[in-house]
Amino acid sequence: MYILRPMRYYKEPAGACVIEEIHCGPLWAEIITNDAIGLIEEYGALTTSIATGSLPFVQHGHGLVLKEPLGVVLGIAPWNAPIILGLRAVVAPIAAGNGSELSPETHYLIASLFQEAEFPPGVLNFLLHRPQDAPDIFDVLINHPAIKKCNFTGSTQVGRVIASQAALALKPVLLELGGKNFTVVLDDADLDLAAQEITKGAFLNNGQICMSTDKVLVTTAVAPALEAKILAILHDINTPSVLISPAAKAKVEMLVSDARDKGAQIHTPPAAYKASPRSFPPTVLTGLTPEMKLYEIESFGPVVGIVAVETEEQITAILNNFPESYRALDFAGSIKAGAVHINSMTVHDEPTLPHGGYGDSGWGRFGARWGLEEFVQTKVVTLHP
């Protein structure tokens, strides 16, 4: 894709822009800019295959199956990984031959990259509006005859609204929504590795990633040792966590306060300091129970809770009964989750892999050929000589 050259050229300025806008660290900025380049490369390599038809056997005559672009696609991307998620919302539709409307929450920089790559006017349209106008604007767009599909990454609550309005317009949607992300630690786990991956997955980008580790399910046999190792890492953290807004901080404060009132133990670094009124320290909760709001509600902040469980069967039951299980780490089995990462943190996505959740965490898949297939229509042609 021609957009690859400007993306590589602007890699460092784009990373610096992300750090300034969302207050993430250099590591997260580097991850998402590198992934953005990989995403463009992957979709560029797949454009030929997605346009290739097939010749299935038919009883009489000849059959041809074609893949055609849907048309104009509305992409609504979030703020927490603006380069990769903004590009993901529009590159796949465009690679499949569609036009795209970019959501107000993504970077102006992304639209500029397409302009610099000399894409024709109208292939990508960048829309800006006030937050309070979003419902009315979405209603107009989804009901416009030119719009053929919407992809949305964000909360389950907003995803329900988008899906219901799109259904009334008979427009399909691709949804990547919120949920709880579990790490499972069994008796035979490498506890040093587990502690490192749990803290990375919980606190990267201040816990504001759709894959951030929310909750640790650990067998009672190793729970005390794991907790000690996690708290030792927490003790040495000396970088501030800054949340995206006062409302985000208030939500995290409410969840932690509720857990404290109901008996959880709250642990923070002794050297934690405030870099902003929106600062909130990396926090580990031990003694998390189902009565606490944090047990079910995604914090979207630098908070992780630990739950000690007697048996592996109980762990499986907890995971499969959870309506928003988005990631299940270290314990594949029959877990209903969009991805399972073994011996690694919950935050893991690559351009060659499908990405999405189960149940209340959405439907459909971004990424690689699975993502391209979301934005094409299948047509059958038969020829009878």
Coordinates of C-alpha atoms in Angstrom, one line a residue:
M1 CA 0.0 0.0 0.0
Y2 CA 1.2 3.5 -0.9
I3 CA 0.4 4.7 2.7
L4 CA 3.2 2.5 4.0
R5 CA 6.0 5.0 3.0
P6 CA 4.5 8.0 4.8
M7 CA 3.7 5.9 7.9
R8 CA 7.3 4.8 8.1
Y9 CA 8.5 8.4 7.6
Y10 CA 6.2 9.7 10.3
K11 CA 6.8 6.9 12.8
E12 CA 8.7 8.9 15.4
P13 CA 6.5 12.0 15.2
A14 CA 3.4 9.8 15.4
G15 CA 4.7 8.0 18.5
A16 CA 5.5 11.4 20.1
C17 CA 2.0 12.6 19.3
V18 CA 0.5 9.5 21.0
I19 CA 2.5 10.0 24.1
E20 CA 1.4 13.6 24.4
E21 CA -2.2 12.9 23.7
I22 CA -3.0 9.9 25.8
H23 CA -0.2 10.1 28.4
C24 CA 1.2 6.7 27.7
G25 CA 4.8 5.6 28.0
P26 CA 7.3 5.3 25.2
L27 CA 6.8 1.5 25.2
W28 CA 3.1 1.6 24.3
A29 CA 3.7 4.3 21.7
E30 CA 6.4 2.1 20.1
I31 CA 4.2 -1.0 20.2
I32 CA 1.2 0.6 18.4
T33 CA 3.3 2.5 15.8
N34 CA 5.2 -0.7 14.9
D35 CA 1.9 -2.6 14.8
A36 CA 0.5 0.0 12.5
I37 CA 3.3 -0.5 10.0
G38 CA 2.9 -4.2 10.2
L39 CA -0.9 -3.9 9.7
I40 CA -0.4 -1.9 6.5
E41 CA 2.1 -4.4 5.2
E42 CA -0.1 -7.4 5.9
Y43 CA -3.2 -5.9 4.2
G44 CA -1.1 -4.8 1.3
A45 CA 0.0 -8.4 0.8
L46 CA -3.6 -9.7 1.0
T47 CA -5.3 -7.4 -1.5
T48 CA -4.7 -9.8 -4.4
S49 CA -6.1 -12.8 -2.6
I50 CA -9.2 -11.1 -1.4
A51 CA -10.1 -10.1 -4.9
T52 CA -9.5 -13.6 -6.3
G53 CA -12.6 -15.6 -7.2
S54 CA -13.1 -19.4 -7.2
L55 CA -14.6 -21.9 -9.7
P56 CA -16.6 -24.4 -7.7
F57 CA -18.0 -27.5 -9.3
V58 CA -21.7 -27.2 -10.5
Q59 CA -23.8 -29.9 -12.0
H60 CA -24.6 -28.0 -15.2
G61 CA -22.6 -25.3 -16.9
H62 CA -19.9 -23.3 -15.0
G63 CA -19.9 -21.5 -11.7
L64 CA -17.9 -18.5 -10.5
V65 CA -17.8 -17.1 -7.0
L66 CA -16.6 -13.5 -6.7
K67 CA -15.8 -11.2 -3.8
E68 CA -16.9 -7.6 -4.2
P69 CA -16.4 -4.5 -2.0
L70 CA -19.4 -3.6 0.2
G71 CA -19.2 0.1 -0.5
V72 CA -18.7 2.9 2.0
V73 CA -17.8 1.7 5.5
L74 CA -18.2 3.8 8.7
G75 CA -15.2 3.2 11.0
I76 CA -15.4 4.4 14.7
A77 CA -12.1 4.0 16.5
P78 CA -11.2 4.8 20.1
W79 CA -8.5 7.0 21.6
N80 CA -6.4 4.5 23.6
A81 CA -4.3 3.2 20.7
P82 CA -5.0 5.9 18.2
I83 CA -2.5 5.0 15.5
I84 CA -3.1 1.3 15.2
L85 CA -6.9 1.3 15.9
G86 CA -7.5 4.3 13.7
L87 CA -5.7 2.7 10.8
R88 CA -7.4 -0.7 11.5
A89 CA -10.8 0.9 11.2
V90 CA -10.1 2.1 7.7
V91 CA -7.2 0.2 6.1
A92 CA -9.0 -3.1 5.8
P93 CA -12.2 -1.6 4.2
I94 CA -10.0 0.3 1.7
A95 CA -7.8 -2.7 1.0
A96 CA -10.9 -4.6 0.2
G97 CA -12.0 -1.9 -2.3
N98 CA -14.4 0.1 -0.2
G99 CA -14.4 3.8 0.8
S100 CA -14.3 4.7 4.5
E101 CA -15.5 7.3 6.9
L102 CA -13.1 7.8 9.8
S103 CA -14.6 8.5 13.3
P104 CA -14.1 11.7 15.2
E105 CA -12.0 10.1 17.9
T106 CA -9.0 9.1 15.7
H107 CA -6.0 11.1 14.7
Y108 CA -6.1 13.8 12.1
L109 CA -2.6 12.4 11.3
I110 CA -4.1 9.2 9.8
A111 CA -6.2 11.1 7.4
S112 CA -3.1 13.2 6.5
L113 CA -1.2 10.0 5.7
F114 CA -3.7 9.0 3.1
Q115 CA -3.6 12.4 1.6
E116 CA 0.2 12.4 1.4
A117 CA 0.0 8.9 -0.2
E118 CA -2.2 10.6 -2.9
F119 CA -5.3 8.5 -2.4
P120 CA -8.1 9.9 -4.5
P121 CA -10.4 12.4 -2.8
G122 CA -13.3 10.7 -1.1
V123 CA -11.7 7.3 -0.5
L124 CA -11.2 8.3 3.1
N125 CA -13.3 11.0 4.8
F126 CA -12.3 12.4 8.2
L127 CA -15.2 13.5 10.3
L128 CA -15.1 15.9 13.3
H129 CA -17.9 16.8 15.7
R130 CA -18.7 17.6 19.3
P131 CA -19.1 14.6 21.6
Q132 CA -22.7 15.5 22.4
D133 CA -23.6 15.4 18.8
A134 CA -22.4 11.8 18.3
P135 CA -25.8 10.1 18.6
D136 CA -27.4 12.3 16.0
I137 CA -24.5 12.1 13.6
F138 CA -24.3 8.3 13.8
D139 CA -28.1 8.1 13.2
V140 CA -27.7 10.1 10.0
L141 CA -24.7 8.2 8.8
I142 CA -26.0 4.6 9.5
N143 CA -29.3 5.4 7.7
H144 CA -27.6 7.0 4.7
P145 CA -27.9 4.6 1.7
A146 CA -24.2 5.0 0.8
I147 CA -23.1 3.5 4.2
K148 CA -23.0 -0.3 3.9
K149 CA -21.4 -1.3 7.2
C150 CA -20.0 0.0 10.4
N151 CA -17.0 -1.1 12.5
F152 CA -16.8 0.0 16.1
T153 CA -14.2 -0.4 18.8
G154 CA -15.3 0.7 22.3
S155 CA -17.5 -0.1 25.3
T156 CA -20.2 -2.8 25.4
Q157 CA -22.8 -0.2 26.4
V158 CA -22.2 2.0 23.3
G159 CA -21.8 -1.1 21.1
R160 CA -25.3 -2.2 22.0
V161 CA -26.7 1.1 20.8
I162 CA -24.7 1.0 17.6
A163 CA -25.8 -2.6 16.9
S164 CA -29.4 -1.9 17.6
Q165 CA -29.5 1.2 15.4
A166 CA -27.7 -0.5 12.6
A167 CA -30.1 -3.5 12.8
L168 CA -33.0 -1.1 12.2
A169 CA -31.2 0.1 9.0
L170 CA -30.4 -3.5 8.1
K171 CA -26.7 -2.7 8.1
P172 CA -24.1 -5.2 9.4
V173 CA -21.6 -4.2 12.1
L174 CA -18.2 -5.4 13.3
L175 CA -17.9 -4.9 17.0
E176 CA -14.9 -5.1 19.3
L177 CA -16.2 -4.3 22.8
G178 CA -15.1 -4.2 26.4
G179 CA -14.9 -7.0 29.0
K180 CA -12.9 -8.6 31.7
N181 CA -9.5 -10.0 30.8
F182 CA -8.3 -12.9 33.0
T183 CA -4.9 -14.4 33.8
V184 CA -5.0 -17.9 35.0
V185 CA -2.1 -19.2 37.1
L186 CA -2.0 -22.9 37.8
D187 CA 0.0 -25.0 40.3
D188 CA 2.9 -25.7 37.9
A189 CA 3.3 -22.1 36.6
D190 CA 6.6 -20.2 36.5
L191 CA 5.6 -17.7 39.2
D192 CA 8.3 -15.2 38.4
L193 CA 7.3 -15.1 34.7
A194 CA 3.6 -15.0 35.7
A195 CA 4.2 -12.0 38.1
Q196 CA 6.1 -10.1 35.4
E197 CA 3.5 -10.7 32.7
I198 CA 0.6 -9.9 35.0
T199 CA 2.0 -6.5 36.0
K200 CA 2.9 -5.7 32.4
G201 CA -0.5 -6.6 31.2
A202 CA -2.2 -4.7 34.0
F203 CA -0.3 -1.4 33.9
L204 CA 0.8 -0.9 30.3
N205 CA -0.7 2.3 28.9
N206 CA -2.1 2.9 32.5
G207 CA -4.4 -0.1 32.2
Q208 CA -6.3 1.6 29.4
I209 CA -6.2 -1.2 26.8
C210 CA -9.1 -3.5 25.8
M211 CA -6.8 -6.4 26.6
S212 CA -5.5 -5.1 29.9
T213 CA -5.3 -7.7 32.7
D214 CA -8.2 -7.1 35.0
K215 CA -8.3 -10.2 37.2
V216 CA -6.0 -13.0 38.2
L217 CA -7.4 -16.4 39.0
V218 CA -4.8 -18.4 40.8
T219 CA -5.0 -21.8 42.6
T220 CA -4.8 -21.5 46.4
A221 CA -1.7 -23.7 46.5
V222 CA 0.5 -21.0 44.8
A223 CA -1.6 -17.8 45.6
P224 CA 0.5 -16.6 48.5
A225 CA 3.8 -16.9 46.6
L226 CA 2.4 -15.3 43.5
E227 CA 0.9 -12.4 45.4
A228 CA 4.3 -11.8 47.1
K229 CA 6.1 -11.7 43.7
I230 CA 3.5 -9.3 42.2
L231 CA 3.7 -7.0 45.2
A232 CA 7.5 -7.0 45.1
I233 CA 7.3 -5.7 41.4
L234 CA 4.6 -3.2 42.4
H235 CA 6.9 -1.9 45.2
D236 CA 9.5 -0.8 42.6
I237 CA 7.2 1.0 40.2
N238 CA 8.1 4.7 40.3
T239 CA 6.4 6.0 37.1
P240 CA 3.0 7.8 37.4
S241 CA -0.2 6.6 35.8
V242 CA -2.3 9.3 34.2
L243 CA -5.9 8.5 33.1
I244 CA -7.5 10.0 30.1
S245 CA -10.2 12.0 31.9
P246 CA -11.5 13.0 35.3
A247 CA -14.5 10.7 34.7
A248 CA -12.1 7.7 34.1
K249 CA -10.3 8.4 37.3
A250 CA -13.6 8.7 39.2
K251 CA -14.7 5.3 37.9
V252 CA -11.5 3.7 39.1
E253 CA -11.7 5.4 42.5
M254 CA -15.2 4.1 42.9
L255 CA -14.3 0.5 42.1
V256 CA -11.3 0.5 44.4
S257 CA -13.2 2.2 47.2
D258 CA -16.1 -0.3 46.9
A259 CA -13.6 -3.2 47.1
R260 CA -11.9 -1.7 50.1
D261 CA -15.2 -1.3 51.9
K262 CA -16.1 -4.9 51.2
G263 CA -12.9 -6.3 52.6
A264 CA -10.2 -6.3 49.8
Q265 CA -6.7 -5.3 50.6
I266 CA -5.4 -2.4 48.5
H267 CA -1.7 -2.3 47.5
T268 CA 0.1 0.6 45.8
P269 CA 3.8 1.6 45.2
P270 CA 5.3 3.5 48.2
A271 CA 6.9 5.9 45.8
A272 CA 3.7 6.7 43.8
Y273 CA 3.3 10.3 43.0
K274 CA 0.9 12.5 41.2
A275 CA 1.9 13.9 37.8
S276 CA -1.5 15.3 37.1
P277 CA -5.0 15.7 38.7
R278 CA -5.9 12.6 36.7
S279 CA -3.1 10.5 38.2
F280 CA -4.0 7.2 39.8
P281 CA -1.3 4.8 41.2
P282 CA -0.8 1.3 39.9
T283 CA -3.0 -0.8 42.2
V284 CA -3.2 -4.5 43.1
L285 CA -6.2 -5.8 45.1
T286 CA -5.9 -9.0 47.0
G287 CA -9.0 -10.8 48.5
L288 CA -11.2 -9.9 45.5
T289 CA -14.7 -11.5 45.9
P290 CA -17.9 -11.6 43.7
E291 CA -19.6 -9.1 45.9
M292 CA -17.2 -6.4 44.8
K293 CA -18.0 -4.3 41.7
L294 CA -14.5 -4.7 40.4
Y295 CA -15.1 -8.5 40.1
E296 CA -17.4 -7.9 37.1
I297 CA -16.9 -4.3 35.9
E298 CA -13.9 -3.4 33.7
S299 CA -12.0 -0.7 35.3
F300 CA -10.1 0.5 32.3
G301 CA -7.3 1.8 34.6
P302 CA -4.2 0.6 36.3
V303 CA -5.9 -1.9 38.7
V304 CA -5.8 -5.7 38.9
G305 CA -7.5 -7.9 41.4
I306 CA -6.4 -11.4 42.6
V307 CA -8.8 -14.2 43.3
A308 CA -7.7 -17.5 44.9
V309 CA -9.6 -20.5 43.6
E310 CA -9.5 -24.1 44.9
T311 CA -9.5 -26.2 41.6
E312 CA -9.0 -25.9 37.9
E313 CA -12.6 -26.9 37.3
Q314 CA -13.8 -23.9 39.3
I315 CA -11.5 -21.7 37.3
T316 CA -13.1 -23.0 34.0
A317 CA -16.6 -22.5 35.4
I318 CA -15.8 -18.9 36.4
L319 CA -14.4 -18.1 32.9
N320 CA -17.2 -19.7 30.9
N321 CA -19.9 -18.2 33.0
F322 CA -18.6 -14.7 32.6
P323 CA -20.6 -12.7 30.0
E324 CA -17.7 -10.5 28.9
S325 CA -14.7 -12.8 28.9
Y326 CA -12.4 -11.2 26.3
R327 CA -9.0 -12.8 27.0
A328 CA -8.1 -15.9 29.0
L329 CA -4.4 -16.4 29.6
D330 CA -2.5 -19.6 30.4
F331 CA -5.6 -21.9 30.4
A332 CA -6.9 -22.7 27.0
G333 CA -9.0 -25.8 27.3
S334 CA -12.6 -25.0 26.4
I335 CA -12.5 -21.4 27.5
K336 CA -14.9 -19.2 25.6
A337 CA -12.6 -16.3 24.7
G338 CA -11.5 -14.6 21.5
A339 CA -7.8 -15.4 22.3
V340 CA -5.8 -17.4 24.8
H341 CA -2.2 -16.5 25.3
I342 CA -0.1 -19.1 27.1
N343 CA 2.9 -17.9 29.2
S344 CA 2.4 -14.4 28.1
M345 CA 0.4 -11.3 29.1
T346 CA -3.1 -10.7 28.0
V347 CA -2.0 -7.7 25.8
H348 CA -1.1 -9.4 22.6
D349 CA -2.2 -8.6 19.0
E350 CA -0.3 -9.0 15.7
P351 CA -1.2 -8.0 12.1
T352 CA -1.3 -11.7 11.0
L353 CA -3.8 -12.7 13.6
P354 CA -7.6 -12.3 13.9
H355 CA -8.7 -10.0 16.8
G356 CA -12.1 -9.9 18.5
G357 CA -14.2 -11.2 21.4
Y358 CA -17.0 -13.5 22.4
G359 CA -20.5 -12.7 23.6
D360 CA -20.8 -9.3 25.1
S361 CA -17.3 -8.5 23.9
G362 CA -18.6 -8.2 20.4
W363 CA -18.7 -10.1 17.1
G364 CA -16.7 -10.4 14.0
R365 CA -12.9 -10.1 13.6
F366 CA -10.4 -7.5 12.8
G367 CA -7.0 -8.5 11.5
A368 CA -5.3 -10.2 8.5
R369 CA -7.6 -12.1 6.0
W370 CA -10.3 -12.4 8.6
G371 CA -10.5 -8.6 8.8
L372 CA -10.6 -8.2 5.0
E373 CA -13.4 -10.7 4.7
E374 CA -15.6 -8.5 6.9
F375 CA -15.7 -5.9 4.2
V376 CA -16.6 -7.9 1.0
Q377 CA -19.8 -9.4 -0.4
T378 CA -19.9 -12.8 -2.0
K379 CA -21.5 -13.0 -5.5
V380 CA -22.3 -16.2 -7.4
V381 CA -22.3 -16.2 -11.3
T382 CA -23.3 -19.2 -13.3
L383 CA -22.8 -19.7 -17.0
H384 CA -25.0 -22.1 -19.0
P385 CA -23.6 -22.6 -22.6

